[in-house]
């Protein structure tokens, strides 16, 4: 039974829910104040529909259409932190999914290009970007394993699907001084999140943590 007071100050109130959401993020290592602020502003509840909507503020990945998942909030925070986007940066995200990660990024950089192989996901995400008035995001249907050559090079690239290795075209589309964050490993196992930094001399690789993402699949989806 719901207590009418819950609406204002109980466990179910918006303020309380937001506080718990941010507390969870901090306790899992998301400490960058800019990232926390962006995640406070972008309501994850808008990106999760249907039977899982009431779990949008839990620190858990959830199913979205086309058999994909919206990432766990703390992983979104840690990846964004590792990417350290600057306010003047152009960022490419591979794997629009629900659009949540792109929306968070849009508050931290100049321009976000995000691509997904599923038309339905791109269209639904675009509708939310319009609703939230986030005009600095461009979403496209494309095979992200080839990057987005027309808009390259990028200051930052974030891959939110797991590849066996960092895809060559993406490495080539990273500016010198640029950073790419990508989960690598076999698709059905635990993967390692790595950060690739492009220097004058080549690429430097740091291993960040274990993660689990849906696989990066070549070619466009059927829907
Ligand atoms: N960033 C998303 C979660 C992504 S789930 C969010 O914030 O909700 C991974 C996404 O990568 C899926 O939507 C899947 O369709 C997409 N994907 C997988 N392989 C791809 C490819 N080659 N090109 C573009 N998108 C791809």
CSV table of C-alpha atoms and ligand atoms in Angstrom, one decimal:
chain,number,residue,atom,x,y,z
A,1,UNK,CA,0.0,0.0,0.0
A,2,UNK,CA,1.3,3.4,-0.8
A,3,UNK,CA,1.4,6.1,1.8
A,4,UNK,CA,0.2,9.5,0.4
A,5,UNK,CA,3.2,11.2,2.1
A,6,UNK,CA,5.6,9.2,-0.1
A,7,UNK,CA,4.9,11.6,-2.9
A,8,UNK,CA,6.6,14.4,-1.0
A,9,UNK,CA,9.2,13.0,1.3
A,10,UNK,CA,9.0,9.3,1.5
A,11,UNK,CA,11.2,6.7,-0.2
A,12,UNK,CA,9.3,7.1,-3.5
A,13,UNK,CA,9.7,10.8,-3.9
A,14,UNK,CA,11.7,12.2,-6.8
A,15,UNK,CA,14.2,14.0,-4.6
A,16,UNK,CA,14.8,10.9,-2.5
A,17,UNK,CA,15.2,8.7,-5.6
A,18,UNK,CA,17.6,11.1,-7.2
A,19,UNK,CA,19.7,11.2,-4.0
A,20,UNK,CA,19.9,7.4,-3.8
A,21,UNK,CA,20.8,7.3,-7.5
A,22,UNK,CA,23.7,9.7,-7.0
A,23,UNK,CA,24.8,8.0,-3.8
A,24,UNK,CA,25.0,4.6,-5.7
A,25,UNK,CA,27.1,6.2,-8.4
A,26,UNK,CA,29.5,7.8,-5.9
A,27,UNK,CA,29.9,4.6,-3.9
A,28,UNK,CA,30.8,2.7,-7.1
A,29,UNK,CA,33.6,5.2,-8.0
A,30,UNK,CA,31.9,7.9,-10.1
A,31,UNK,CA,33.4,10.9,-8.4
A,32,UNK,CA,33.9,13.5,-11.2
A,33,UNK,CA,31.5,16.3,-10.2
A,34,UNK,CA,30.8,17.2,-13.9
A,35,UNK,CA,29.8,13.6,-14.7
A,36,UNK,CA,27.6,13.4,-11.5
A,37,UNK,CA,26.0,16.7,-12.5
A,38,UNK,CA,25.2,15.5,-16.0
A,39,UNK,CA,23.8,12.3,-14.7
A,40,UNK,CA,21.7,14.2,-12.2
A,41,UNK,CA,20.2,16.3,-15.0
A,42,UNK,CA,19.5,13.5,-17.5
A,43,UNK,CA,16.6,11.5,-16.1
A,44,UNK,CA,17.3,7.8,-16.9
A,45,UNK,CA,13.6,7.1,-16.4
A,46,UNK,CA,12.9,8.6,-19.8
A,47,UNK,CA,15.0,6.0,-21.5
A,48,UNK,CA,13.5,2.9,-20.0
A,49,UNK,CA,10.0,2.0,-21.0
A,50,UNK,CA,7.5,-0.8,-20.3
A,51,UNK,CA,7.7,-3.3,-17.6
A,52,UNK,CA,11.2,-2.2,-16.5
A,53,UNK,CA,10.4,1.5,-16.2
A,54,UNK,CA,10.1,1.3,-12.4
A,55,UNK,CA,13.7,0.0,-12.1
A,56,UNK,CA,15.2,2.9,-14.0
A,57,UNK,CA,17.0,4.3,-10.9
A,58,UNK,CA,18.6,1.0,-9.9
A,59,UNK,CA,22.2,0.5,-10.7
A,60,UNK,CA,21.5,-2.3,-13.1
A,61,UNK,CA,21.5,-2.8,-16.9
A,62,UNK,CA,17.9,-3.2,-18.2
A,63,UNK,CA,16.4,-4.6,-21.5
A,64,UNK,CA,15.5,-2.2,-24.3
A,65,UNK,CA,14.0,-3.0,-27.7
A,66,UNK,CA,15.8,-5.0,-30.4
A,67,UNK,CA,17.3,-7.4,-27.8
A,68,UNK,CA,19.7,-4.8,-26.5
A,69,UNK,CA,20.4,-3.3,-23.0
A,70,UNK,CA,20.7,0.2,-21.5
A,71,UNK,CA,24.0,0.0,-19.5
A,72,UNK,CA,24.2,0.1,-15.8
A,73,UNK,CA,24.4,3.7,-14.6
A,74,UNK,CA,27.6,3.3,-12.7
A,75,UNK,CA,29.2,1.9,-15.8
A,76,UNK,CA,27.9,4.9,-17.8
A,77,UNK,CA,29.5,7.1,-15.2
A,78,UNK,CA,32.8,5.3,-15.1
A,79,UNK,CA,33.1,5.2,-18.9
A,80,UNK,CA,32.3,8.9,-19.2
A,81,UNK,CA,34.8,9.7,-16.5
A,82,UNK,CA,37.5,7.6,-18.2
A,83,UNK,CA,36.7,9.4,-21.5
A,84,UNK,CA,37.1,12.8,-19.8
A,85,UNK,CA,35.4,14.8,-22.6
A,86,UNK,CA,36.2,18.5,-22.8
A,87,UNK,CA,33.6,21.1,-23.4
A,88,UNK,CA,35.0,21.8,-26.9
A,89,UNK,CA,35.2,18.2,-27.9
A,90,UNK,CA,33.5,16.3,-30.7
A,91,UNK,CA,32.6,12.8,-29.4
A,92,UNK,CA,31.5,9.7,-31.4
A,93,UNK,CA,29.5,7.1,-29.5
A,94,UNK,CA,29.1,3.6,-31.1
A,95,UNK,CA,25.9,2.0,-29.9
A,96,UNK,CA,23.1,4.5,-29.3
A,97,UNK,CA,20.8,1.9,-27.7
A,98,UNK,CA,18.4,3.9,-25.5
A,99,UNK,CA,20.2,7.2,-26.0
A,100,UNK,CA,21.0,7.6,-22.3
A,101,UNK,CA,24.8,7.6,-22.6
A,102,UNK,CA,24.7,10.0,-25.6
A,103,UNK,CA,22.4,12.4,-23.6
A,104,UNK,CA,24.8,12.3,-20.6
A,105,UNK,CA,27.8,13.1,-23.0
A,106,UNK,CA,25.9,15.9,-24.7
A,107,UNK,CA,26.1,17.9,-21.4
A,108,UNK,CA,29.9,17.5,-21.3
A,109,UNK,CA,31.1,18.3,-24.8
A,110,UNK,CA,30.4,20.4,-27.8
A,111,UNK,CA,28.9,17.8,-30.2
A,112,UNK,CA,27.9,14.1,-30.0
A,113,UNK,CA,27.6,11.8,-33.0
A,114,UNK,CA,26.0,8.5,-32.0
A,115,UNK,CA,25.3,5.6,-34.3
A,116,UNK,CA,23.4,2.3,-33.9
A,117,UNK,CA,22.7,-0.6,-36.3
A,118,UNK,CA,19.0,-0.7,-35.3
A,119,UNK,CA,16.7,1.9,-36.9
A,120,UNK,CA,14.1,1.6,-34.2
A,121,UNK,CA,16.6,2.5,-31.5
A,122,UNK,CA,18.0,5.5,-33.4
A,123,UNK,CA,14.4,6.8,-34.0
A,124,UNK,CA,13.3,6.4,-30.4
A,125,UNK,CA,16.5,8.0,-29.0
A,126,UNK,CA,16.1,10.9,-31.4
A,127,UNK,CA,12.6,11.6,-30.1
A,128,UNK,CA,13.9,11.8,-26.5
A,129,UNK,CA,16.8,14.1,-27.6
A,130,UNK,CA,14.2,16.4,-29.1
A,131,UNK,CA,12.0,16.2,-26.0
A,132,UNK,CA,14.9,17.1,-23.8
A,133,UNK,CA,16.1,19.8,-26.2
A,134,UNK,CA,19.6,18.4,-26.8
A,135,UNK,CA,20.3,19.8,-30.2
A,136,UNK,CA,24.1,19.0,-30.1
A,137,UNK,CA,23.4,15.2,-30.6
A,138,UNK,CA,23.2,13.7,-34.1
A,139,UNK,CA,22.0,10.1,-34.2
A,140,UNK,CA,22.5,8.0,-37.3
A,141,UNK,CA,21.8,4.5,-38.4
A,142,UNK,CA,25.2,3.0,-39.3
A,143,UNK,CA,27.6,0.2,-38.8
A,144,UNK,CA,29.7,1.7,-36.1
A,145,UNK,CA,32.5,-0.8,-36.5
A,146,UNK,CA,33.5,1.4,-39.5
A,147,UNK,CA,33.2,4.6,-37.4
A,148,UNK,CA,31.8,7.7,-39.1
A,149,UNK,CA,34.3,8.7,-41.7
A,150,UNK,CA,32.4,11.8,-42.9
A,151,UNK,CA,32.7,13.4,-39.5
A,152,UNK,CA,36.1,12.1,-38.5
A,153,UNK,CA,38.5,12.7,-36.8
A,154,UNK,CA,37.1,12.8,-33.2
A,155,UNK,CA,38.5,14.0,-29.9
A,156,UNK,CA,36.8,11.2,-28.1
A,157,UNK,CA,35.3,7.8,-29.1
A,158,UNK,CA,33.1,5.7,-26.8
A,159,UNK,CA,32.2,2.2,-27.8
A,160,UNK,CA,29.3,0.8,-25.8
A,161,UNK,CA,29.3,-2.7,-27.4
A,162,UNK,CA,32.1,-5.3,-27.0
A,163,UNK,CA,34.6,-5.9,-29.7
A,164,UNK,CA,37.3,-8.6,-29.8
A,165,UNK,CA,39.8,-5.8,-30.4
A,166,UNK,CA,39.6,-2.1,-30.8
A,167,UNK,CA,38.3,-1.7,-34.4
A,168,UNK,CA,40.9,-0.4,-36.8
A,169,UNK,CA,38.7,2.2,-38.4
A,170,UNK,CA,37.9,3.7,-35.0
A,171,UNK,CA,41.6,3.9,-34.1
A,172,UNK,CA,42.2,5.7,-37.4
A,173,UNK,CA,39.4,8.2,-36.7
A,174,UNK,CA,40.8,9.3,-33.4
A,175,UNK,CA,42.7,12.6,-33.3
A,176,UNK,CA,46.2,12.7,-31.9
A,177,UNK,CA,45.8,13.4,-28.2
A,178,UNK,CA,42.4,11.8,-28.5
A,179,UNK,CA,40.9,9.1,-26.2
A,180,UNK,CA,38.8,6.0,-27.0
A,181,UNK,CA,37.1,3.9,-24.3
A,182,UNK,CA,36.0,0.4,-25.5
A,183,UNK,CA,35.1,-2.9,-23.9
A,184,UNK,CA,37.2,-5.7,-25.5
A,185,UNK,CA,37.0,-9.5,-25.3
A,186,UNK,CA,34.8,-12.4,-26.3
A,187,UNK,CA,31.2,-11.3,-26.7
A,188,UNK,CA,29.6,-13.8,-24.3
A,189,UNK,CA,32.2,-13.6,-21.6
A,190,UNK,CA,33.4,-10.9,-19.2
A,191,UNK,CA,35.2,-8.2,-21.1
A,192,UNK,CA,37.9,-5.7,-20.2
A,193,UNK,CA,37.2,-2.0,-20.5
A,194,UNK,CA,40.2,-0.3,-22.0
A,195,UNK,CA,41.2,3.3,-22.6
A,196,UNK,CA,43.3,3.9,-25.7
A,197,UNK,CA,45.1,7.2,-26.0
A,198,UNK,CA,46.5,8.3,-29.3
A,199,UNK,CA,49.9,10.0,-29.1
A,200,UNK,CA,52.3,11.3,-31.7
A,201,UNK,CA,54.1,8.0,-31.4
A,202,UNK,CA,51.2,5.6,-31.6
A,203,UNK,CA,48.6,4.2,-29.2
A,204,UNK,CA,48.8,3.7,-25.4
A,205,UNK,CA,46.5,1.2,-23.8
A,206,UNK,CA,45.2,1.1,-20.1
A,207,UNK,CA,43.0,-1.6,-18.7
A,208,UNK,CA,40.3,-0.1,-16.5
A,209,UNK,CA,38.0,-2.8,-15.2
A,210,UNK,CA,35.9,-5.9,-16.0
A,211,UNK,CA,32.5,-5.2,-17.7
A,212,UNK,CA,29.8,-7.0,-19.6
A,213,UNK,CA,28.4,-5.6,-22.8
A,214,UNK,CA,26.3,-6.8,-25.7
A,215,UNK,CA,28.6,-7.6,-28.7
A,216,UNK,CA,29.5,-5.2,-31.5
A,217,UNK,CA,27.9,-6.8,-34.5
A,218,UNK,CA,28.9,-5.9,-38.1
A,219,UNK,CA,26.3,-4.7,-40.6
A,220,UNK,CA,22.9,-3.1,-40.1
A,221,UNK,CA,20.1,-4.7,-38.1
A,222,UNK,CA,16.7,-5.8,-39.5
A,223,UNK,CA,14.7,-3.3,-37.4
B,1,LIG,N1,24.9,3.3,-25.1
B,1,LIG,C1,23.6,2.6,-24.9
B,1,LIG,C2,23.7,1.1,-24.6
B,1,LIG,C3,24.2,0.4,-25.8
B,1,LIG,S1,23.8,-1.3,-25.9
B,1,LIG,C4,22.7,3.3,-23.9
B,1,LIG,O1,23.1,4.3,-23.3
B,1,LIG,O2,21.5,2.8,-23.8
B,1,LIG,C5,24.8,-1.6,-27.3
B,1,LIG,C6,24.3,-1.0,-28.6
B,1,LIG,O3,25.2,-1.2,-29.6
B,1,LIG,C7,23.0,-1.8,-29.1
B,1,LIG,O4,22.0,-0.9,-29.2
B,1,LIG,C8,23.4,-2.4,-30.5
B,1,LIG,O5,22.4,-2.3,-31.4
B,1,LIG,C9,24.6,-1.5,-30.8
B,1,LIG,N2,25.5,-2.0,-31.8
B,1,LIG,C10,26.1,-3.3,-31.8
B,1,LIG,N3,26.9,-3.4,-32.9
B,1,LIG,C11,26.9,-2.2,-33.5
B,1,LIG,C12,27.5,-1.7,-34.7
B,1,LIG,N4,28.3,-2.5,-35.5
B,1,LIG,N5,27.2,-0.5,-35.1
B,1,LIG,C13,26.4,0.3,-34.4
B,1,LIG,N6,25.7,-0.1,-33.3
B,1,LIG,C14,26.0,-1.3,-32.9
